[in-house]
Amino acid sequence: MGHGPAEGVASFDNMLTSDQKGAVAETAIVDAAIKLGISVYKPVAEGGRYDMIFELGERLVRVQCKWAPRRGDVIVVRCYSTRRNRDGLLRRLYSADEIDAFAAYCADLDRCYFLPLETFGKRSAIQLRLAPARNNQKAGLNWAKDFEFAATLGRYGAIAQLGERVSGRDEVAGSSPAGSTNQPPSGRGGSGLQSTPRPAELPPGWGVETAEQR
């Protein structure tokens, strides 16, 4: 009897400890962010409520990483932490005072997802759909593809910004004859400094202010 993808990831999911899953997820998330040209920073000491910081445009965004298993056509992201006390396991949700977003890794698909806390509020879990619901429900669904790193973070990466600058220079060069720009001379015989587009901005209230903003 054969084993399908869901069975394979289920056995893989059961083989790893919680700490191992967390390490795998963090490694995949850092790798995916860096490939987009996003700067990633990690705390020196462990035990905080966020695992890392993404530099997105002019904002520093506190990110909590999550291992997100696939359950059929749904990716499940748990939005709480657990610790054991004398009464058993204690669940604790994350607040806006502690983090700005979740970054989830689904090992079955080898994909990472970026989930802003302000979008999902105080939920204990987020479900990302890979296929339509069997009851044809459409309202209120969160499609996994809409939250993939490329869809949510691609425009903030250095690679995307470099592409915008190159495109902007090409447009200027193509629309104006050489030497016809109105920029002031640099004083060294050049044509002056070229302006670059401002980085894309996150929604108001996102992230931690940088040192320059403080």
Short mmCIF file of N, CA and C in Angstrom, two decimals, residues 159 178 183 196:
data_model
loop_
_atom_site.label_atom_id
_atom_site.label_comp_id
_atom_site.label_asym_id
_atom_site.label_seq_id
_atom_site.Cartn_x
_atom_site.Cartn_y
_atom_site.Cartn_z
N ILE A 159 16.56 43.23 -3.39
CA ILE A 159 16.57 42.82 -4.79
C ILE A 159 15.49 43.54 -5.58
N ALA A 178 20.92 62.37 -23.76
CA ALA A 178 22.03 62.48 -22.83
C ALA A 178 22.37 63.94 -22.59
N GLN A 183 19.31 68.17 -13.51
CA GLN A 183 19.94 68.02 -12.23
C GLN A 183 21.15 68.92 -12.13
N THR A 196 16.80 58.31 -5.94
CA THR A 196 16.30 56.94 -5.92
C THR A 196 14.92 56.92 -5.30
#
